C-alpha positions as a printed Julia matrix, in Angstrom:
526×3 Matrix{Float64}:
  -64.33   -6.79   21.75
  -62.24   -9.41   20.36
  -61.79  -11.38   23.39
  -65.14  -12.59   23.41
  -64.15  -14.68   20.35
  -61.91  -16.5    22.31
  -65.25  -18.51   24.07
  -66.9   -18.72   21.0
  -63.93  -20.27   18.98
  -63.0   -22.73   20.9
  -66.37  -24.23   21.73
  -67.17  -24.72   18.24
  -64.08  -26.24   18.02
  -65.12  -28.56   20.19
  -68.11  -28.77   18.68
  -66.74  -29.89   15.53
  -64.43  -32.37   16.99
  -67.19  -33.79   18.67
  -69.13  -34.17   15.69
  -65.59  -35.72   13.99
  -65.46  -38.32   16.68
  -68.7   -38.98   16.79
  -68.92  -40.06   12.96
  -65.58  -42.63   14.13
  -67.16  -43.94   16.66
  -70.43  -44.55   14.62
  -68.55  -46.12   11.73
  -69.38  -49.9    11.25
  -66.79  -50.8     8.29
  -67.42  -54.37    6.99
  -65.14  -56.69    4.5
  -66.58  -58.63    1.81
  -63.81  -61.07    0.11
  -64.46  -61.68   -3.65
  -62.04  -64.25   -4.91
  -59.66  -63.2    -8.44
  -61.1   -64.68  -11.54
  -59.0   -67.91  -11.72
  -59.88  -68.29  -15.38
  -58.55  -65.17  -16.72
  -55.75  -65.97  -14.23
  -54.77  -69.43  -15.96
  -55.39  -68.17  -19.15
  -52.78  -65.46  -18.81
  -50.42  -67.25  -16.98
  -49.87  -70.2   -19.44
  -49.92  -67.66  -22.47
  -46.69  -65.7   -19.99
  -45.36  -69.29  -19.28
  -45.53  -70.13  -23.11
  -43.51  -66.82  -24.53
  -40.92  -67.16  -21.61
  -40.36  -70.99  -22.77
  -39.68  -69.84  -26.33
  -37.17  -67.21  -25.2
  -35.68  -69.63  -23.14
  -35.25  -71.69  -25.57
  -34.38  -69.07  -28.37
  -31.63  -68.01  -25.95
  -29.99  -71.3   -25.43
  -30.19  -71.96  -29.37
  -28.1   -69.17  -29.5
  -25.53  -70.01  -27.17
  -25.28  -73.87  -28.45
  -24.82  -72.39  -32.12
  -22.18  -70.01  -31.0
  -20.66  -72.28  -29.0
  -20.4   -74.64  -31.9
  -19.05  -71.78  -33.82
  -16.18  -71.21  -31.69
  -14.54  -74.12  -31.92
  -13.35  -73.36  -35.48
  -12.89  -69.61  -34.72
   -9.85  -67.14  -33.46
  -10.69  -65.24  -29.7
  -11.0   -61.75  -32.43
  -13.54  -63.83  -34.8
  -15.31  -64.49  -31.88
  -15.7   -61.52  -29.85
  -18.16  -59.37  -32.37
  -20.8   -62.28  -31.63
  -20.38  -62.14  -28.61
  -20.77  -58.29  -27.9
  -23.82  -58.37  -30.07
  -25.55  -60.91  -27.73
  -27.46  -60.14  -24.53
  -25.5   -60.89  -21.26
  -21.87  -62.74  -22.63
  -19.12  -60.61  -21.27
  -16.62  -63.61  -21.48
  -16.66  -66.85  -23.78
  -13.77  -69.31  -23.15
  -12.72  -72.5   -25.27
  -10.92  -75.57  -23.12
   -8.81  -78.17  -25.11
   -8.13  -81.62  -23.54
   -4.98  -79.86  -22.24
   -6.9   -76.74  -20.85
   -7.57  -73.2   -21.68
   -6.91  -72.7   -24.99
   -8.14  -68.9   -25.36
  -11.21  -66.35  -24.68
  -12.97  -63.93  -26.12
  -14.85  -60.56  -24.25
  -18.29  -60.31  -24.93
  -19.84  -56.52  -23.99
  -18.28  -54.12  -22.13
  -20.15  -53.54  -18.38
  -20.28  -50.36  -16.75
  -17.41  -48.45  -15.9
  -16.98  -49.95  -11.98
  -18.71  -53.27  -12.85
  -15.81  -55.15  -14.18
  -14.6   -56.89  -11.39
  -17.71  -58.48  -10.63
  -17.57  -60.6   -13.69
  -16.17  -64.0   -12.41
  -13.26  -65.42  -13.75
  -13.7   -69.56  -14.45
  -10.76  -72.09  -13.65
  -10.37  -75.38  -14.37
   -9.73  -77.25  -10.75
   -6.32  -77.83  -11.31
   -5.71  -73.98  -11.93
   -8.26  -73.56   -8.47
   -6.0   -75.9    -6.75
   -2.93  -73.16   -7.45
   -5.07  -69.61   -7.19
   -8.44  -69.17   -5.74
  -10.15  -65.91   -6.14
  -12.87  -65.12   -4.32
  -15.06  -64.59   -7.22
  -14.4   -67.53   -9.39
  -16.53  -70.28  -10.95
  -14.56  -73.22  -11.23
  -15.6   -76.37  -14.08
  -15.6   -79.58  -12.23
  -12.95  -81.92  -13.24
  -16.23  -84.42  -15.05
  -17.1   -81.86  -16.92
  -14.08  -80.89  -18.19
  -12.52  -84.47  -18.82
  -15.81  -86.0   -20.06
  -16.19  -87.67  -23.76
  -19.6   -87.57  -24.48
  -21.32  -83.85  -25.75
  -23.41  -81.86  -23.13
  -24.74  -78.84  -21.42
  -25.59  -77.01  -18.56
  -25.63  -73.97  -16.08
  -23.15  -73.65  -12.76
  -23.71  -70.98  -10.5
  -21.83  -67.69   -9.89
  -20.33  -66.29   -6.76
  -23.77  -64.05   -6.56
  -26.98  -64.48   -7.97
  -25.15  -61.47  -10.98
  -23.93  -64.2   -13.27
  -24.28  -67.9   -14.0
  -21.47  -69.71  -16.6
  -23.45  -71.74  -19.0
  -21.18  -74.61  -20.37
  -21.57  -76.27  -23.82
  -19.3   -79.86  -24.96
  -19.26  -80.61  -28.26
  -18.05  -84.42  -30.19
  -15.26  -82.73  -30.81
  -14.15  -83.25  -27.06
  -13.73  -79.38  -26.58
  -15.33  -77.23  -23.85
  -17.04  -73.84  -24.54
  -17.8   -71.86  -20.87
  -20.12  -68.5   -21.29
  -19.82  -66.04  -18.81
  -23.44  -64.48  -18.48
  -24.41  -61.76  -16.91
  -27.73  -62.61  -15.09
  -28.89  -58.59  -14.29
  -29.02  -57.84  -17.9
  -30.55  -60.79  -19.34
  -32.97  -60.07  -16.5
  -33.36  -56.45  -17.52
  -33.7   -57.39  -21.63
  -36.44  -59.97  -20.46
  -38.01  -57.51  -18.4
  -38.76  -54.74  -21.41
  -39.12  -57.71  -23.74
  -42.27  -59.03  -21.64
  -43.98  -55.85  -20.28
  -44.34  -54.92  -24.1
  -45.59  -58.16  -24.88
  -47.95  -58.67  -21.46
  -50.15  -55.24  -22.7
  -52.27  -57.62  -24.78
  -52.61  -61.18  -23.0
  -52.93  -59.15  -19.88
  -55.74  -56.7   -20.94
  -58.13  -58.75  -19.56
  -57.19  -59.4   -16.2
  -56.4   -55.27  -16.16
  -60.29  -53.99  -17.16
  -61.63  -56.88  -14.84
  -59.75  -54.94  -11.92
  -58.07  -57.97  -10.67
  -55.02  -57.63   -8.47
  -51.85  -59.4    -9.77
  -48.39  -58.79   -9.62
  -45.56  -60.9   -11.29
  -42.15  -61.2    -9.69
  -38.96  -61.54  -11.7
  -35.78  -63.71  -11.39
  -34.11  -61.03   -9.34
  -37.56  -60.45   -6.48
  -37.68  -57.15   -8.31
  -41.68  -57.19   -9.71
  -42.04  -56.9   -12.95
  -45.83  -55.91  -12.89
  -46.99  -54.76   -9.24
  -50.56  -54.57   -7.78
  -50.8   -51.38   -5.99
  -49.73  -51.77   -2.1
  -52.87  -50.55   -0.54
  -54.66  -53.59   -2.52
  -52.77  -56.24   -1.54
  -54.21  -57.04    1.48
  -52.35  -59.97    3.18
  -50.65  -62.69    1.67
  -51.15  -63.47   -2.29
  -54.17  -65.5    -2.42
  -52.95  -67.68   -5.42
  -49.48  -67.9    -6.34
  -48.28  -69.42  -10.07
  -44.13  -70.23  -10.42
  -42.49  -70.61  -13.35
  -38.98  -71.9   -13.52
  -36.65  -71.96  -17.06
  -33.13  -71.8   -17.31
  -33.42  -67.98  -17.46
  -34.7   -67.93  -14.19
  -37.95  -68.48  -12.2
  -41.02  -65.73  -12.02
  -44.03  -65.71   -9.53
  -47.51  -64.46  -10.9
  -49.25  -63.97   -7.97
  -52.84  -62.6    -7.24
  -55.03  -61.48   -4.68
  -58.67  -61.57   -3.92
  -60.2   -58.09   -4.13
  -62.01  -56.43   -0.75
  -64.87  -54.39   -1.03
  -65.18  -52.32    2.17
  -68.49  -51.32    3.44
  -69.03  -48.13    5.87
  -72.16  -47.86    7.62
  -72.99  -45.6     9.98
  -75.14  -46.33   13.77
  -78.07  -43.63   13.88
  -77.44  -43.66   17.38
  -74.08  -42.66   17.86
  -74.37  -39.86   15.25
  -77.2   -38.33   16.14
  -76.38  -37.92   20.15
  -72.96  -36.69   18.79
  -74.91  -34.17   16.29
  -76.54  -33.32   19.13
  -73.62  -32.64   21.98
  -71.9   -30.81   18.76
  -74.97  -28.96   18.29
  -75.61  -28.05   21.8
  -71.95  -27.4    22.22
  -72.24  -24.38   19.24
  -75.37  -23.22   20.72
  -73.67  -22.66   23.65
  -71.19  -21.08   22.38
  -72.77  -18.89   20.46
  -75.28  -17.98   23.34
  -71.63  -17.44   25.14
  -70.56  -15.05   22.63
  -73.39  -13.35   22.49
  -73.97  -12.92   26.53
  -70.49  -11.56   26.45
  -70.53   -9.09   24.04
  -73.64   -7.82   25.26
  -72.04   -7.24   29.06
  -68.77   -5.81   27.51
  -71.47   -3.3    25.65
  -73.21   -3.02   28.71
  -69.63   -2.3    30.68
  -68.77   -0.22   28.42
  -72.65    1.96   28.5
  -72.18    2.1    32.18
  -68.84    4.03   31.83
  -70.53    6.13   29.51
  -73.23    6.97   31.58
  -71.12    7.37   34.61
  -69.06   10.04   32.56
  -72.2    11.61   30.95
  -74.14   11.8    34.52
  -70.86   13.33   35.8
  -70.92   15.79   32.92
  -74.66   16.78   33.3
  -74.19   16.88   37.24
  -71.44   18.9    36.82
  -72.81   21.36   34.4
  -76.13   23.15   36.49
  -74.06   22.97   39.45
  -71.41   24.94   37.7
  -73.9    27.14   36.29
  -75.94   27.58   39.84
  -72.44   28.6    41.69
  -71.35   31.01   38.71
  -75.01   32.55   39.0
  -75.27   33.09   42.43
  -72.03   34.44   42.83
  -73.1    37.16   40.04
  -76.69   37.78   41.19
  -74.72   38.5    44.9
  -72.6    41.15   43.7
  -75.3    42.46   41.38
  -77.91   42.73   44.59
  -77.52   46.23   45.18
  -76.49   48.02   42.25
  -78.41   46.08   39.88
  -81.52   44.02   41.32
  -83.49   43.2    37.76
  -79.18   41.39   37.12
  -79.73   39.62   40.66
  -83.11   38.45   39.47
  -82.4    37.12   36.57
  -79.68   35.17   37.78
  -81.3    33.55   40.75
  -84.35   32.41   37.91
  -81.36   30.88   35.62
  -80.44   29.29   39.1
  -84.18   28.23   39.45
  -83.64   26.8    36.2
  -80.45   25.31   36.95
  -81.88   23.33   40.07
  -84.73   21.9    37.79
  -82.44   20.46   35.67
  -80.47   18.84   38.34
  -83.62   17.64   39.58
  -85.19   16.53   37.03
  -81.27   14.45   36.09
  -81.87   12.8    39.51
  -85.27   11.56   39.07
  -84.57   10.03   36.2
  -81.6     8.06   37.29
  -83.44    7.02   40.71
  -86.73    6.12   38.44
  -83.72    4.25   36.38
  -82.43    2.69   38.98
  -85.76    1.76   40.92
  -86.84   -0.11   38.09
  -83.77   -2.1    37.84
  -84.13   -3.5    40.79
  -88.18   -3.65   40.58
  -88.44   -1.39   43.44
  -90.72    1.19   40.74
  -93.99    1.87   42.36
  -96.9     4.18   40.63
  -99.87    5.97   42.34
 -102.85    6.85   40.16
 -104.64    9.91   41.37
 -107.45   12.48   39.9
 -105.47   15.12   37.97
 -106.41   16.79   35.25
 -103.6    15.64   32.24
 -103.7    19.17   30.65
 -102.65   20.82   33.69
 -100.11   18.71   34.46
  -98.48   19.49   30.36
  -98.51   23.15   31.53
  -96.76   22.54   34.57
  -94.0    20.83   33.35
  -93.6    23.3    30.5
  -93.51   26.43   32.25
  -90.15   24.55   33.79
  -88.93   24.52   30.29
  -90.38   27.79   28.96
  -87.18   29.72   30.0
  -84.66   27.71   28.17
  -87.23   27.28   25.22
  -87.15   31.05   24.79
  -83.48   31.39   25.07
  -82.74   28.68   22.5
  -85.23   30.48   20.2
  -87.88   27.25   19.81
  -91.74   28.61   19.4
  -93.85   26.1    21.09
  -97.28   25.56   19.84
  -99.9    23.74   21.9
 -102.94   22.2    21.24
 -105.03   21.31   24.47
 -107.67   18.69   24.64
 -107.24   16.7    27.54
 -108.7    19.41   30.13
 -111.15   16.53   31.89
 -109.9    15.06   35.53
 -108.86   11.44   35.24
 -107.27    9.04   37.16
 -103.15    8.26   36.85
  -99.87    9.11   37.97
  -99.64   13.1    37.85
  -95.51   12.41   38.51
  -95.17    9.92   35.93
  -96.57   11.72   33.21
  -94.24   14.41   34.54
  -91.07   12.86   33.82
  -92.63   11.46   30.35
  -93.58   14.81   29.18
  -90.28   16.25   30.65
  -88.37   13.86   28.43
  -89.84   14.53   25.61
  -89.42   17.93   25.85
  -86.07   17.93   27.34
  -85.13   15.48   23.95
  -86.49   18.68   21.99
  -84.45   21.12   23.69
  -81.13   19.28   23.78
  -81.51   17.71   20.33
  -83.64   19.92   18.15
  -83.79   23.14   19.09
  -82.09   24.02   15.54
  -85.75   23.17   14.14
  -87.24   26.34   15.81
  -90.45   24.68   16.74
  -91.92   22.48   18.95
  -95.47   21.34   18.74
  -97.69   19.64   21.82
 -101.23   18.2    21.41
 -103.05   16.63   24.08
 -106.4    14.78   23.7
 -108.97   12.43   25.22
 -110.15    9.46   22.62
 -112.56    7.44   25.15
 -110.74    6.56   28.07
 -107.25    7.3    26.74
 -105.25   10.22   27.11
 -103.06   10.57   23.93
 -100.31   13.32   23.79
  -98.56   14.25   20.77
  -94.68   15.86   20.33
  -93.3    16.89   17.35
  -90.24   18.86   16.32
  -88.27   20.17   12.7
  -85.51   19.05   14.19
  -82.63   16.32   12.27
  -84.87   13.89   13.12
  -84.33    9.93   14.16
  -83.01    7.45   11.18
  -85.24    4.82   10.4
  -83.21    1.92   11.55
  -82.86    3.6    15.09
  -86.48    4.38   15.58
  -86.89    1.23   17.99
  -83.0     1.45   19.66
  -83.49    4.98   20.84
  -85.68    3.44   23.39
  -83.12    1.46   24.9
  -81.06    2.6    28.19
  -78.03    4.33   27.06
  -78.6     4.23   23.32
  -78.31    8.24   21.47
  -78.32    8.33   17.56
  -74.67    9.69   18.87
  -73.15    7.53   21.09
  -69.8    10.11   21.26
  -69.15   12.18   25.15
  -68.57   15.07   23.21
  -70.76   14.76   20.37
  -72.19   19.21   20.53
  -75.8    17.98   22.88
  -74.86   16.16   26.38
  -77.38   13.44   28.18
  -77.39   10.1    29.76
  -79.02    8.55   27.01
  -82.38    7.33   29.65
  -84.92    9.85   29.03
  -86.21    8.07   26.17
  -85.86    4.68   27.99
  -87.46    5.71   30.95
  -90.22    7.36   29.3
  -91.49    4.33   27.13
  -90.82    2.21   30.73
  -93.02    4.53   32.8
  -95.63    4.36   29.94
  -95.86    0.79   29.95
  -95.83    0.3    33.47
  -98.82    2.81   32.98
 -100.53    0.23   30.8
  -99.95    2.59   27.6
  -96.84    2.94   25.32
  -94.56    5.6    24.0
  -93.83    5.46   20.03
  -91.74    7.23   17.66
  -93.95    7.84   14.53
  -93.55    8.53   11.1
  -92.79   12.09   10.01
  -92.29   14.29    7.09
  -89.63   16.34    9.3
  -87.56   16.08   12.75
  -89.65   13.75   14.73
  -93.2    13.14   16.63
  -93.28   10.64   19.91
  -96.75    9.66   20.06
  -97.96    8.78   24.0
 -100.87    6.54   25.29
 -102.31    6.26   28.22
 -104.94    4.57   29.89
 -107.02    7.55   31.5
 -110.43    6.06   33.32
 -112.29    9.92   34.77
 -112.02   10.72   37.94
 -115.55    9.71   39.55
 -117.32   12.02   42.21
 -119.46   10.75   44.67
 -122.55   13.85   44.91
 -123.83   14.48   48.7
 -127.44   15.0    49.76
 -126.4    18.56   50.81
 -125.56   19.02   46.7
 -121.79   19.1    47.59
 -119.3    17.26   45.34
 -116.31   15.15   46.38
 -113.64   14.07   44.06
């Protein structure tokens, strides 16, 4: 049974990436541009370019003071000052003559030392060029007025900053441009919390880039749609920063009615389908697997009377002459026998003629009473044996007009349910009446009687409150089936009605009397 998920699965599957699709394909997103607050923007940015001029110039106050400091001071006087102060790892003092001595600022990390520069005058660059070396030009060295300024590194990882004082003496700084960088960098994202509040609970989008193209503060990347939409630079001698903004996007889904809706339908249709798929399966692997039943349970209750109607005649044959009441019982348990079978194959041909709507009835004048008896004296034998005491209450004696032979096989049903299913009850009960022109007929039993919930499925082909082989009581599962079809076809029904014990199938049947036409000779014909 669980292949038949395997349809059923996969179309909703379908069914759900249809409706997935669908909702794409009906998506109308829309952009609407609204432009950063440029006042909050301005405001910020001079207050940013304001505190990085004062540490720009707090910086350089430092270095001109030291600088004017060392020219009275030993290389060990000097280097305490220097290790205390961001970014120095070398100071060096030149005399008219040249280098007069140098002093080592802070340590770098262990592996970092030879990328500090080393600075030459051009006559020692003339003898020895290193690769990374910053050499003073020979103006700046032999010049005799005081000044100041910044010459480049090898890499963008230090600068020299050079300082001349009256004195005619040269101070060179060796300054490491990554740390002053990284000191600036905690400096100003404590200090930015405040002035950049604003700009923060407005949502704006701003990022700020740092001497080294590392951000300092970043917008987050799945904002930043495009190019920055405004961008502020700031340049001091500590370096240049970027503050740069961008416009904010408001995105707008919408949906087109008409794409969803035929896509709720295809996905709707599609699980309707599939369910209606699942469903049709299942019930032909149930119905597969009936039809073996019945095949095996038709094979069992062939098999059965003719096994008994051999074994009997071969006993009443040897019991002929030496004991003839033996021989004559056994050839009316053979009698029996051959009902049975009989009555098996009517109701699989009646089964099968009206599957293929081949079923024909024939109402004739028969008395319905009459017709009981007859089909119980078939059963009377096997009633007795099985110990059931049948009690019958007749009322339909009057001649009417329907099918003698399908009332035949819906009694025999019944009856044949009784026998087979609840003969432990001991009783069997028959009542037969005429209410107008309907013939109702009554069977009850004290047998284990039918659970609620299976009161309607019994009447289905191939459905037993058992479903087992070999559950103690064989059958083919149709009686039941057959009778309620007959019935209806009939123009009455067959029920299953309430009972305090074992059960009571209540029939009706349309039963117009049989008219007679009277003669002038006062004869009667029917």
């Amino acid at each position: 049974m669980k292949a038949v998920w395997f349809t059923l699965v996969p179309m909703l599957a379908v069914a759900v990436l249809m409706l997935w699709g669908g909702e794409r394909m009906a998506r109308r997103t829309t952009e609407e541009r609204v432009p950063a607050d440029r006042g909050r923007l301005f405001d910020f940015t001079a207050s940013f370019r304001e505190e990085l001029d004062r540490l720009d110039a707090l910086y350089l106050q430092h270095l001109d003071e030291l600088a004017a400091y060392a020219f009275r001071r030993s290389a060990n006087q000097l280097s305490p000052h220097c290790e205390n102060t961001v970014g120095i790892r070398k100071l060096l003092v030149f005399g008219p003559e040249g280098k007069r001595y140098e002093a080592d600022g802070k340590k770098p990390a262990i592996g970092e030392s030879s990328r500090i520069p080393q600075v030459l005058t051009e006559s020692e660059a003339g003898r020895v060029s290193p690769k990374r070396a910053v050499v003073i030009p020979k103006e700046i060295l032999e010049g005799n007025t005081p000044g100041k300024g910044w010459l480049a590194g090898p890499d963008s990882s230090h600068r020299v900053y050079w300082f001349r004082s009256s004195e005619l003496y040269l101070v060179a700084f060796v300054i490491d441009q990554e740390e002053l960088d990284r000191c600036l960098e905690a400096h100003c994202s404590t200090w930015m919390k405040v002035p950049f509040s604003p700009l923060s609970e407005a949502g704006e989008l701003v990022s700020i880039q740092g001497p080294s193209g590392r951000p300092w503060l970043e917008a987050p990347p799945e904002t930043q749609a495009g190019p920055a939409a405004l961008v502020l630079p700031h340049r001091t001698n500590l370096g240049e920063w970027e503050v740069l903004a961008w416009d904010k996007l408001k995105i707008r889904s919408q949906h087109d009615p008409t794409v969803l809706a035929s896509a709720a339908c295809i996905a709707f249709v599609l699980s309707l389908a599939g369910i209606y798929l699942h469903a049709q399966q299942k019930r032909a692997l149930r119905l597969a697997e009936e039809r073996v039943s019945f095949v095996n349970r038709v094979s069992h209750e062939l098999g059965t009377p003719l096994t008994n109607i051999l074994l009997n005649l071969d006993l009443a044959r040897r019991a002929l002459e030496d004991r003839p009441a033996e021989s004559r019982r056994r050839l009316s348990l053979v009698h029996e026998e051959v009902q049975r079978l009989g009555r098996l194959v009517s109701n699989v041909l009646t089964f099968s003629r009206g599957e293929r709507r081949t079923l024909e009835l024939r109402s004739i004048a028969c008395t319905p009473d009459e017709v009981v008896e007859g089909i119980l004296a078939q059963f009377q034998p096997s009633l007795d044996r099985r110990q059931v005491r049948v009690e019958w209450q007749r009322g339909a004696s009057e001649r009417t007009r329907l099918d003698p032979d399908a009332l035949s096989q819906i009694v025999g049903n019944l009856i044949n349910n009784v026998e087979k299913y609840a003969s432990s009850g001991g009783w069997m009960g028959i009542e037969t009446s005429m209410l107008g022109e309907q013939l109702h007929l009554r069977v009850s039993d004290r047998g284990p009687g039918i659970p609620a919930d299976q009161s309607e499925r019994v009447f289905e082909a191939f459905e037993r409150v058992h479903r087992g082989v070999s559950e103690g009581a064989s059958g083919t599962g149709l009686g039941l089936a057959i009778a309620r079809d007959l019935a209806r076809r009939m123009g009455g029904d067959l029920l299953l009605v309430s009972s305090d014990k074992g059960c009571r199938f209540e029939l009706v049947l349309p039963a117009t009397p049989a008219l007679s036409v009277i003669t002038q000779d006062n004869s009667s014909v029917a």
